[in-house]
Coordinates of C-alpha atoms and ligand atoms in Angstrom, one line a residue:
M75 CA 0.0 0.0 0.0
N76 CA 1.2 3.5 -0.9
H77 CA 1.2 5.7 2.3
N78 CA 2.1 8.9 0.5
L79 CA 0.1 11.7 2.2
Y80 CA -0.5 13.1 -1.3
L81 CA -3.1 10.3 -1.8
Q82 CA -5.1 11.7 1.1
F83 CA -5.6 14.9 -0.9
S84 CA -5.6 13.7 -4.5
G85 CA -9.2 12.4 -4.5
N86 CA -10.5 16.0 -4.1
F87 CA -8.6 17.1 -7.2
E88 CA -10.5 14.5 -9.2
R89 CA -13.9 15.0 -7.4
S90 CA -14.1 18.8 -7.7
P91 CA -11.6 20.1 -10.3
D92 CA -13.6 23.3 -10.8
K93 CA -13.9 24.2 -7.2
V94 CA -11.7 27.0 -5.9
L95 CA -9.1 25.7 -3.5
I96 CA -7.3 28.9 -2.7
D97 CA -8.3 32.5 -3.3
T98 CA -6.7 35.8 -2.2
P99 CA -8.2 39.1 -1.0
S100 CA -7.2 40.7 -4.3
G101 CA -9.5 38.3 -6.2
E102 CA -7.0 35.6 -7.5
Q103 CA -8.6 32.2 -7.6
Y104 CA -6.9 28.8 -7.9
R105 CA -9.2 25.9 -8.7
Y106 CA -8.3 22.4 -7.7
R107 CA -7.5 21.6 -11.3
D108 CA -5.1 24.6 -11.5
V109 CA -3.3 23.5 -8.3
L110 CA -3.1 19.9 -9.6
S111 CA -1.7 20.9 -12.9
T112 CA 0.9 23.4 -11.5
S113 CA 2.0 21.1 -8.7
R114 CA 2.5 18.2 -11.2
R115 CA 4.6 20.4 -13.4
M116 CA 6.6 21.5 -10.3
A117 CA 7.1 17.8 -9.5
Q118 CA 8.5 17.4 -13.0
V119 CA 10.9 20.3 -12.4
L120 CA 12.0 18.7 -9.2
R121 CA 12.6 15.4 -11.1
E122 CA 14.6 17.3 -13.7
S123 CA 16.7 19.0 -11.0
G124 CA 17.7 15.6 -9.7
V125 CA 15.5 15.5 -6.7
K126 CA 14.9 11.9 -5.6
P127 CA 12.6 10.6 -2.9
G128 CA 14.1 11.4 0.5
D129 CA 16.0 14.4 -0.8
R130 CA 15.5 17.6 1.1
V131 CA 13.9 20.7 -0.6
V132 CA 14.6 23.8 1.4
V133 CA 12.0 26.5 0.8
Q134 CA 12.3 30.1 2.1
V135 CA 9.7 32.0 0.3
D136 CA 6.9 34.5 0.9
K137 CA 3.5 33.1 1.5
S138 CA 1.7 32.3 -1.8
P139 CA -0.6 29.6 -3.4
Q140 CA 2.4 28.6 -5.4
A141 CA 4.3 27.7 -2.2
I142 CA 1.5 25.2 -1.4
M143 CA 1.8 23.8 -4.9
L144 CA 5.5 23.3 -4.3
Y145 CA 4.7 21.5 -1.0
L146 CA 2.3 19.2 -2.9
A147 CA 4.9 18.6 -5.6
C148 CA 7.4 17.5 -2.9
L149 CA 4.9 15.1 -1.4
Q150 CA 4.1 13.7 -4.8
R151 CA 7.8 13.2 -5.6
G152 CA 8.5 11.8 -2.1
A153 CA 11.0 14.7 -1.4
V154 CA 11.3 16.1 2.1
Y155 CA 9.7 19.6 2.3
L156 CA 11.8 21.9 4.5
P157 CA 10.2 25.3 4.9
L158 CA 12.1 28.1 6.6
N159 CA 10.9 31.3 8.3
T160 CA 11.4 34.2 6.0
A161 CA 12.7 36.2 8.9
Y162 CA 15.8 34.0 9.3
T163 CA 19.1 35.8 8.7
E164 CA 21.8 34.6 6.3
A165 CA 23.7 33.1 9.2
E166 CA 20.7 31.1 10.4
V167 CA 20.0 29.8 6.9
E168 CA 23.6 28.8 6.4
Y169 CA 23.3 26.5 9.4
F170 CA 20.1 24.9 8.0
L171 CA 21.6 24.3 4.6
T172 CA 24.7 22.8 6.0
D173 CA 22.8 20.6 8.4
A174 CA 20.0 19.4 6.1
E175 CA 22.1 19.0 2.9
P176 CA 19.2 19.7 0.5
R177 CA 19.3 19.0 -3.2
I178 CA 17.6 22.3 -3.9
Y179 CA 17.2 25.6 -2.2
V180 CA 14.2 27.7 -3.2
C181 CA 14.5 31.3 -2.2
R182 CA 12.7 34.6 -2.8
P183 CA 13.6 36.3 -6.2
N184 CA 15.3 39.2 -4.4
D185 CA 17.5 36.8 -2.5
V186 CA 18.9 34.9 -5.4
V187 CA 22.4 36.4 -5.3
T188 CA 22.9 35.8 -1.6
A189 CA 21.2 32.4 -2.0
Q190 CA 23.7 31.3 -4.7
H191 CA 26.7 32.3 -2.5
L192 CA 25.2 30.4 0.4
A193 CA 24.4 27.4 -1.7
K194 CA 27.9 27.3 -3.0
R195 CA 29.4 27.5 0.5
C196 CA 27.0 24.8 1.8
G197 CA 27.3 22.5 -1.2
V198 CA 23.7 22.8 -2.3
P199 CA 23.6 21.9 -6.0
V200 CA 20.5 23.8 -7.2
V201 CA 19.0 27.2 -6.4
E202 CA 15.6 28.3 -7.7
S203 CA 13.4 31.3 -6.8
L204 CA 9.7 31.7 -6.2
G205 CA 8.0 35.0 -5.6
A206 CA 4.6 35.9 -4.1
E207 CA 3.4 37.1 -7.6
A208 CA 3.8 33.6 -9.1
D209 CA 7.2 34.8 -10.4
G210 CA 10.8 33.6 -10.1
S211 CA 12.9 31.0 -11.9
L212 CA 10.9 28.1 -10.6
M213 CA 7.7 29.4 -12.3
E214 CA 9.7 30.0 -15.5
R215 CA 10.7 26.4 -15.6
V216 CA 7.2 25.3 -14.6
A217 CA 5.8 27.2 -17.6
S218 CA 7.5 24.8 -20.0
A219 CA 7.5 21.6 -18.0
G220 CA 5.2 18.7 -18.6
E221 CA 3.0 17.2 -15.9
D222 CA 4.5 14.4 -13.8
T223 CA 1.7 12.2 -12.7
D224 CA 3.8 9.6 -10.9
I225 CA 3.1 9.4 -7.1
T226 CA 6.1 8.0 -5.3
E227 CA 5.3 4.8 -3.4
L228 CA 6.2 5.4 0.3
D229 CA 5.9 3.8 3.7
A230 CA 4.0 5.6 6.5
N231 CA 7.4 6.3 8.2
D232 CA 9.0 7.9 5.2
L233 CA 9.7 11.6 5.8
A234 CA 7.3 14.2 4.4
S235 CA 8.9 17.2 6.0
I236 CA 11.6 18.5 8.4
L237 CA 10.8 21.5 10.5
Y238 CA 13.6 23.1 12.5
T239 CA 12.9 24.1 16.0
S240 CA 15.4 25.8 18.3
G241 CA 16.7 23.9 21.2
T242 CA 17.5 24.6 24.8
T243 CA 21.2 24.3 24.0
G244 CA 20.9 27.0 21.4
R245 CA 21.3 24.6 18.4
S246 CA 18.3 24.1 16.1
K247 CA 17.0 20.6 15.6
G248 CA 15.2 19.3 12.6
A249 CA 12.0 17.6 13.6
M250 CA 11.4 14.7 11.1
L251 CA 7.7 14.3 10.3
S252 CA 6.5 11.4 8.3
H253 CA 3.7 10.9 5.8
G254 CA 2.0 8.8 8.4
N255 CA 2.3 11.5 11.1
L256 CA 0.8 14.2 9.0
A257 CA -1.9 12.0 7.5
A258 CA -3.1 10.7 10.9
N259 CA -3.1 14.2 12.5
S260 CA -5.0 16.0 9.8
Q261 CA -7.6 13.2 9.7
A262 CA -8.0 13.4 13.5
L263 CA -8.4 17.2 13.4
A264 CA -10.8 17.2 10.5
Q265 CA -13.0 14.7 12.3
T266 CA -12.7 16.5 15.7
W267 CA -13.4 19.9 14.3
R268 CA -16.1 18.7 11.8
F269 CA -14.4 20.0 8.7
T270 CA -16.2 19.3 5.4
A271 CA -15.9 20.3 1.8
D272 CA -18.3 23.1 2.6
D273 CA -15.8 24.9 4.8
H274 CA -14.0 28.0 3.9
L275 CA -11.0 28.8 6.1
L276 CA -9.4 32.2 6.6
H277 CA -5.7 31.6 6.5
A278 CA -3.6 34.4 7.8
L279 CA -0.8 32.4 9.4
P280 CA 2.7 31.9 8.0
I281 CA 3.1 28.6 6.1
F282 CA 6.5 27.6 7.3
H283 CA 5.2 26.2 10.7
T284 CA 3.1 23.4 11.8
H285 CA 0.1 25.6 12.5
G286 CA -0.3 27.3 9.2
L287 CA 1.0 24.4 7.0
F288 CA 0.0 21.1 8.5
V289 CA -2.9 22.0 10.7
A290 CA -4.6 24.6 8.4
C291 CA -3.6 23.5 4.8
N292 CA -3.6 19.7 5.4
I293 CA -7.1 19.8 6.9
V294 CA -8.5 21.8 3.9
L295 CA -6.7 19.5 1.4
T296 CA -8.0 16.4 3.3
V297 CA -11.7 17.3 3.2
G298 CA -11.6 19.2 -0.1
A299 CA -12.5 22.6 1.4
S300 CA -11.3 26.0 0.3
M301 CA -9.4 28.9 1.9
T302 CA -8.5 32.5 1.5
F303 CA -4.8 33.2 1.8
L304 CA -3.9 36.5 3.5
P305 CA -0.2 37.4 3.4
K306 CA -0.2 38.2 7.1
L307 CA -2.5 39.0 10.0
D308 CA -4.8 42.0 9.3
A309 CA -7.7 42.0 11.7
E310 CA -9.8 44.4 9.6
Q311 CA -9.3 42.3 6.5
L312 CA -10.3 39.2 8.4
L313 CA -13.5 41.0 9.5
D314 CA -14.2 42.0 5.9
L315 CA -13.9 38.3 4.8
M316 CA -15.8 36.6 7.7
P317 CA -19.2 36.9 6.0
R318 CA -18.1 34.4 3.4
A319 CA -15.9 32.2 5.6
T320 CA -16.7 29.5 8.1
A321 CA -13.4 29.0 10.1
L322 CA -10.3 30.8 11.4
M323 CA -7.2 29.4 12.9
G324 CA -4.8 31.7 14.8
V325 CA -2.4 32.2 17.6
P326 CA -3.8 34.2 20.6
T327 CA -2.5 37.5 19.1
F328 CA -5.1 37.0 16.3
Y329 CA -7.9 37.1 18.9
T330 CA -6.6 40.0 21.0
R331 CA -6.2 42.1 17.8
L332 CA -9.7 41.1 16.6
L333 CA -11.1 42.2 20.0
A334 CA -9.4 45.5 19.5
S335 CA -11.6 46.2 16.5
P336 CA -15.1 47.7 17.3
R337 CA -16.3 45.8 14.2
L338 CA -16.0 42.5 16.0
N339 CA -19.5 41.5 17.0
K340 CA -22.2 38.8 16.5
E341 CA -23.2 40.2 13.1
T342 CA -19.7 40.2 11.5
T343 CA -19.1 36.6 12.8
A344 CA -22.5 35.3 12.0
N345 CA -21.4 33.0 9.2
M346 CA -18.4 31.6 11.1
R347 CA -18.8 28.2 12.8
L348 CA -15.3 27.8 14.3
F349 CA -12.5 29.9 15.8
V350 CA -9.4 27.8 16.7
S351 CA -6.5 29.1 18.9
G352 CA -3.2 27.5 19.5
S353 CA 0.6 27.7 19.6
A354 CA 0.6 29.7 22.8
P355 CA -1.7 30.0 25.8
L356 CA -4.9 31.8 25.2
L357 CA -5.8 33.9 28.2
A358 CA -9.2 32.9 29.8
E359 CA -10.2 36.5 29.7
T360 CA -9.6 36.7 25.9
H361 CA -11.8 33.6 25.6
K362 CA -14.5 35.2 27.8
E363 CA -14.5 38.6 26.1
F364 CA -14.6 37.0 22.6
R365 CA -17.6 34.9 23.6
E366 CA -19.4 37.9 25.0
R367 CA -18.8 40.0 21.9
T368 CA -19.5 37.3 19.3
G369 CA -21.3 34.4 20.9
H370 CA -18.5 32.1 19.7
A371 CA -16.4 30.0 22.2
I372 CA -12.8 29.9 20.8
L373 CA -11.7 26.3 20.6
E374 CA -8.2 26.0 22.1
R375 CA -6.0 23.1 21.1
Y376 CA -2.4 22.1 22.0
G377 CA 0.4 21.0 19.8
M378 CA 4.1 21.1 19.0
T379 CA 6.3 21.0 16.0
E380 CA 7.5 17.5 17.0
T381 CA 4.1 16.1 17.7
N382 CA 1.6 17.9 15.5
M383 CA -1.6 18.4 17.5
N384 CA -2.1 16.5 20.7
T385 CA -5.2 17.7 22.4
S386 CA -8.3 19.8 21.6
N387 CA -11.2 21.2 23.4
P388 CA -14.4 19.4 22.2
Y389 CA -16.4 20.6 19.2
D390 CA -19.6 19.7 21.0
G391 CA -19.5 20.1 24.8
E392 CA -17.8 22.6 27.0
R393 CA -14.8 24.4 25.6
R394 CA -13.2 25.2 28.9
P395 CA -11.2 28.5 29.0
G396 CA -7.6 28.1 30.2
T397 CA -7.5 24.4 29.1
V398 CA -6.5 22.6 25.9
G399 CA -9.1 19.8 26.2
F400 CA -8.7 16.1 25.6
A401 CA -6.3 13.9 23.6
L402 CA -7.2 13.7 19.9
P403 CA -8.5 10.3 18.6
G404 CA -5.6 7.9 18.5
S405 CA -3.4 10.0 20.7
E406 CA -2.6 9.6 24.4
V407 CA -1.5 12.2 27.0
R408 CA -0.2 11.6 30.5
I409 CA 1.3 13.7 33.3
T410 CA 4.4 12.4 34.9
D411 CA 6.6 13.2 37.9
R412 CA 9.6 15.3 36.8
E413 CA 11.9 13.4 39.2
N414 CA 11.0 9.7 38.7
G415 CA 8.7 9.6 35.6
D416 CA 5.8 8.1 37.5
T417 CA 2.3 9.0 36.3
M418 CA 0.8 11.7 38.5
P419 CA -2.6 11.6 40.1
T420 CA -5.4 13.7 38.7
G421 CA -5.1 17.3 39.4
E422 CA -1.4 17.3 40.1
T423 CA 1.2 19.1 38.0
G424 CA 3.9 17.3 36.1
L425 CA 5.5 16.8 32.7
V426 CA 3.2 16.5 29.8
E427 CA 4.0 13.4 27.8
V428 CA 2.3 12.3 24.5
R429 CA 2.2 9.2 22.3
G430 CA 0.4 8.4 19.1
P431 CA 0.7 8.3 15.3
N432 CA 1.1 12.1 15.3
V433 CA 4.4 12.0 17.1
F434 CA 7.5 12.6 15.0
Q435 CA 10.3 10.2 13.9
G436 CA 13.0 12.0 15.8
Y437 CA 15.5 14.8 15.3
W438 CA 17.4 14.9 12.0
R439 CA 20.9 13.3 12.6
M440 CA 20.6 13.6 16.4
P441 CA 19.8 10.1 17.6
E442 CA 21.0 10.8 21.1
K443 CA 18.9 13.9 21.5
T444 CA 16.0 12.0 20.1
A445 CA 16.5 9.1 22.6
S446 CA 16.7 11.4 25.5
E447 CA 13.3 12.9 24.8
F448 CA 11.4 9.6 24.5
R449 CA 10.5 7.2 27.3
D450 CA 11.0 3.5 26.7
D451 CA 7.3 3.0 26.1
G452 CA 7.2 5.5 23.3
F453 CA 5.9 8.6 25.1
F454 CA 7.5 11.8 24.0
I455 CA 8.4 14.3 26.8
T456 CA 7.1 17.6 25.6
G457 CA 8.9 19.9 28.1
D458 CA 5.5 21.5 29.0
L459 CA 4.1 21.3 32.5
G460 CA 0.5 20.5 32.9
L461 CA -2.3 18.8 34.9
I462 CA -5.4 16.8 34.0
D463 CA -8.5 18.0 35.9
D464 CA -11.3 15.8 37.3
D465 CA -13.2 16.1 34.0
G466 CA -10.2 15.0 31.9
Y467 CA -9.3 18.5 30.5
L468 CA -5.6 19.1 30.1
H469 CA -4.3 22.4 31.5
I470 CA -0.9 23.7 30.3
V471 CA 0.4 25.4 33.5
G472 CA 4.0 26.2 32.5
R473 CA 7.2 25.0 30.9
D474 CA 9.9 22.8 32.1
K475 CA 12.0 24.0 29.1
D476 CA 13.5 27.5 29.0
L477 CA 11.4 28.9 26.2
V478 CA 9.8 32.2 25.3
I479 CA 6.7 32.2 23.0
S480 CA 6.3 35.6 21.3
G481 CA 3.3 35.9 19.1
G482 CA 3.3 32.2 18.6
Y483 CA 7.0 32.0 17.6
N484 CA 9.4 30.1 19.8
V485 CA 12.5 31.8 21.0
Y486 CA 15.0 29.8 23.0
P487 CA 16.8 32.2 25.5
K488 CA 20.1 30.2 25.2
E489 CA 20.5 31.2 21.6
I490 CA 20.1 34.9 22.3
E491 CA 22.2 34.8 25.5
Q492 CA 25.1 33.2 23.6
W493 CA 25.2 36.1 21.2
I494 CA 24.9 38.7 23.9
D495 CA 27.6 37.0 26.0
E496 CA 30.0 37.2 23.1
L497 CA 30.1 41.0 23.4
P498 CA 33.4 42.0 24.9
Q499 CA 31.8 44.3 27.5
V500 CA 29.4 41.6 28.8
V501 CA 29.9 39.2 31.7
E502 CA 26.7 37.3 31.3
S503 CA 23.0 37.7 30.3
A504 CA 19.6 36.2 30.9
V505 CA 16.8 36.3 28.3
I506 CA 13.3 35.9 29.6
G507 CA 9.7 36.3 28.4
V508 CA 7.8 39.1 30.0
T509 CA 4.0 39.5 29.7
H510 CA 3.2 41.5 26.6
P511 CA -0.3 42.7 25.8
D512 CA 0.0 41.9 22.0
L513 CA 2.5 39.1 21.7
G514 CA 1.7 37.2 25.0
E515 CA 5.4 37.3 25.9
G516 CA 8.0 39.9 24.9
V517 CA 11.6 38.7 24.6
T518 CA 13.6 40.7 27.2
A519 CA 17.3 40.6 28.1
A520 CA 19.0 41.4 31.4
V521 CA 22.7 42.0 30.9
V522 CA 25.6 42.2 33.4
L523 CA 28.5 44.3 32.2
K524 CA 32.2 43.9 33.2
A525 CA 33.4 46.4 35.7
G526 CA 34.2 49.8 34.2
E527 CA 32.5 48.9 30.8
S528 CA 29.5 50.6 29.4
L529 CA 27.1 49.7 26.7
E530 CA 23.8 51.1 25.4
E531 CA 20.6 49.1 24.8
S532 CA 20.8 50.0 21.1
Q533 CA 24.4 48.6 20.9
V534 CA 23.2 45.2 22.2
L535 CA 20.3 45.2 19.7
A536 CA 22.6 46.3 16.8
A537 CA 24.9 43.4 17.6
L538 CA 22.1 40.9 17.2
Q539 CA 20.8 42.4 14.0
D540 CA 22.4 40.1 11.5
K541 CA 22.7 37.1 13.9
V542 CA 19.1 36.1 14.6
A543 CA 15.7 36.7 13.1
R544 CA 14.0 40.0 14.1
Y545 CA 11.3 38.3 16.2
K546 CA 13.9 36.7 18.4
Q547 CA 15.6 40.0 19.2
P548 CA 14.8 41.4 22.6
K549 CA 12.1 44.1 22.6
R550 CA 14.0 45.6 25.6
V551 CA 17.5 45.2 27.1
F552 CA 18.2 46.1 30.7
F553 CA 21.5 46.3 32.5
I554 CA 21.8 44.9 36.0
D555 CA 24.6 44.5 38.5
S556 CA 24.2 40.7 38.8
L557 CA 21.8 38.0 37.8
P558 CA 19.7 36.6 40.7
R559 CA 20.8 33.1 41.5
N560 CA 19.6 30.3 43.8
V561 CA 21.9 28.4 46.2
M562 CA 22.8 26.0 43.4
G563 CA 24.0 28.9 41.3
K564 CA 21.1 28.6 38.8
V565 CA 19.8 31.9 37.4
Q566 CA 16.3 32.6 38.8
K567 CA 14.5 33.6 35.8
N568 CA 11.2 33.9 37.7
A569 CA 12.7 36.7 39.8
L570 CA 13.7 38.5 36.6
R571 CA 10.2 38.0 35.2
E572 CA 8.8 39.5 38.3
R573 CA 11.2 42.4 38.3
Y574 CA 10.3 43.4 34.7
A575 CA 6.7 42.2 34.9
D576 CA 5.0 45.5 33.9
I577 CA 7.4 46.9 31.3
Y578 CA 5.2 46.2 28.3
I579 CA 1.8 46.5 30.0
N580 CA 1.5 50.3 29.4
A581 CA 3.7 50.5 26.3
E582 CA 2.3 52.8 23.7
T583 CA 2.9 50.7 20.5
T584 CA 2.1 47.0 20.1
N585 CA 5.6 46.0 19.2
S586 CA 7.7 48.1 21.4
Ligands
MLC24 C1 6.5 40.1 14.1 N1 7.4 40.7 14.9 C2 7.5 40.0 16.0 C3 6.6 38.9 15.9 N2 6.0 39.0 14.6 N3 8.2 40.2 17.1 C4 8.1 39.3 18.1 N4 7.3 38.2 18.0 C5 6.5 38.0 16.9 N5 5.7 36.9 16.8 C6 8.1 42.0 14.7 C7 8.6 42.1 13.3 O1 9.9 41.6 13.2 C8 8.6 43.6 13.1 O2 9.6 44.2 13.8 C9 7.3 44.0 13.8 O3 7.1 43.0 14.8 C10 6.1 44.1 12.9 O4 6.1 42.9 12.0 P1 4.8 42.4 11.4 O5 5.2 41.3 10.4 O6 4.0 43.6 10.9 O7 4.1 41.7 12.6 P2 2.7 41.2 12.7 O8 2.0 41.0 11.4 O9 2.0 42.1 13.6 O10 2.9 39.8 13.3 C11 2.6 39.4 14.6 C12 2.0 38.0 14.5 C13 2.9 37.1 13.7 C14 1.8 37.5 15.9 C15 0.6 38.1 13.8 O11 4.1 37.0 14.4 C16 2.3 35.7 13.5 O12 1.6 35.5 12.5 N6 2.6 34.8 14.3 C17 2.2 33.4 14.2 C18 3.4 32.5 14.4 C19 3.0 31.0 14.1 O13 2.4 30.7 13.1 N7 3.3 30.2 15.1 C20 2.9 28.8 15.0 C21 4.2 27.9 15.3 S1 3.7 26.2 15.3 P3 10.3 45.6 13.3 O14 11.0 46.0 14.5 O15 11.2 45.2 12.2 O16 9.2 46.5 12.9 C22 3.5 25.8 16.9 C23 2.9 24.5 17.2 C24 1.5 24.7 17.5 O17 3.7 26.6 17.7 O18 0.9 24.3 18.5 O19 0.8 25.4 16.7
AMP25 P1 6.7 24.8 18.7 O1 8.0 24.2 19.1 O2 6.9 26.1 17.9 O3 5.9 23.8 17.9 O4 5.9 25.2 20.0 C1 5.3 24.2 20.8 C2 5.0 24.8 22.1 O5 4.0 25.8 22.0 C3 4.5 23.7 23.1 O6 5.5 22.9 23.6 C4 3.8 24.6 24.1 O7 4.8 25.1 25.0 C5 3.3 25.8 23.3 N1 1.8 25.6 23.0 C6 1.2 25.2 21.8 N2 -0.1 25.3 22.0 C7 -0.3 25.8 23.2 C8 -1.5 26.1 23.9 N3 -2.7 26.0 23.4 N4 -1.4 26.5 25.2 C9 -0.2 26.7 25.8 N5 1.0 26.4 25.1 C10 0.9 26.0 23.8

């Protein structure tokens, strides 16, 4: 049996060729037949570029329907789709290219010169470009390519994608997701959230992460629904489009920004049947306010790059604010003791562990790291802290891992601290997440300088400019005499979080 995920989607291309799969606010429409034809021609271009099943295809492009066609082409060909955040700096991309050893690197048309240098340095044989206006060298080649109709025969464990996630050591790890992982999760989600071909999703998330790519697009492709692609979050545009849509998926910032618009009410959301939130904690008050204004209870779910989605509040039944609901069909969740790994009694906090067909195949070329994050019985240790209440709802109450989530993007403090600590004036630093009204948490640095040295906040920020993506850079940098430490010498980040707790609360602009 062929377990290629592509087969989970391809029936819809045959059933409803004339149906629009993706449209854009400016009126472009891509029917299922158009997407099929272009993706097949992209598969042919991949074949002609020497891409074989299992080869990595690194893609760092702006959001566009063509990027989804390229994703489909990779699945069809059996290549491993490896999308990168467009905010990554050249230095970051160099690491990914070196680590992943792709056959081909697809970049934005404006980045071609840099990309070619990078590809040469990293030994990547082919560079192509793809722009948001259906432009770039890839599309030029597609225009004259024939359609490849071959669907590579694969096992469920064969890789469909690698998504890089930063690590607590500061070094990014490639999470290997198989065709079976993605197929199982999109089926479970489509079923749990009652998606059908009649749904129309508003898609304003980036498509280089699990949420925007695998949760959103895979569900739409699985059930044969349609979606509107917005280049980025624009609350007013979402409100304009809601009367002809049925569902929205977003990170919590989507909902706080929608709430900031006076146009959000029962009438504007009357046609919508589902609002989903995830990737970061949704405040119970946001849930409550949204319900009061619209009558809709936001459905919160919990996932991770490594595991896809694990739990969801129920479609029918109580969507309990401040919780992430129950394990998805086929998946298991348990809470264990941090010290000895024993399962914790109901209501007690411990490590959240998950198991199921959604859980990834391990970290790319890091067998030891992979082994250290799995239990012998196959449960994956998420690094989140949680409890399961008397009614079975999972609550995420904190993180065992040192991680900041800013607007749904993960930032590992270690990575930023390492760069700050390299500055000659600096003794040490600690990077923390501080409550931020727009982004949930704002990346914030506390820096200790060497005696007699001086440094400005702007100098620290300037030093990080070409090192790490903009969203990882601290919103504020503070200088302190010494970092608070416990008796074991461990930096007490909680004390720092308390110290800077209100710095963003009354900030004038959303991103400052
Ligand atoms: C943008 N900026 C951010 C930021 N997003 N800074 C910190 N954190 C963020 N998340 C910065 C930009 O660099 C820029 O800085 C300024 O803010 C304005 O940029 P923008 O592009 O106009 O921002 P905006 O459109 O407002 O974006 C905010 C956002 C976006 C929250 C809508 O970041 C977003 O769509 N986040 C979703 C991330 C996501 O998909 N996560 C899912 C991961 S998967 P300057 O200084 O240059 O102006 C996962 C698993 C799971 O977690 O469970 O789903
Ligand atoms: P990522 O590595 O980007 O996939 O981020 C995964 C992490 O996001 C999880 O380990 C959680 O810490 C966090 N996360 C995702 N969904 C939720 C949620 N609904 N509530 C709280 N945290 C969440």
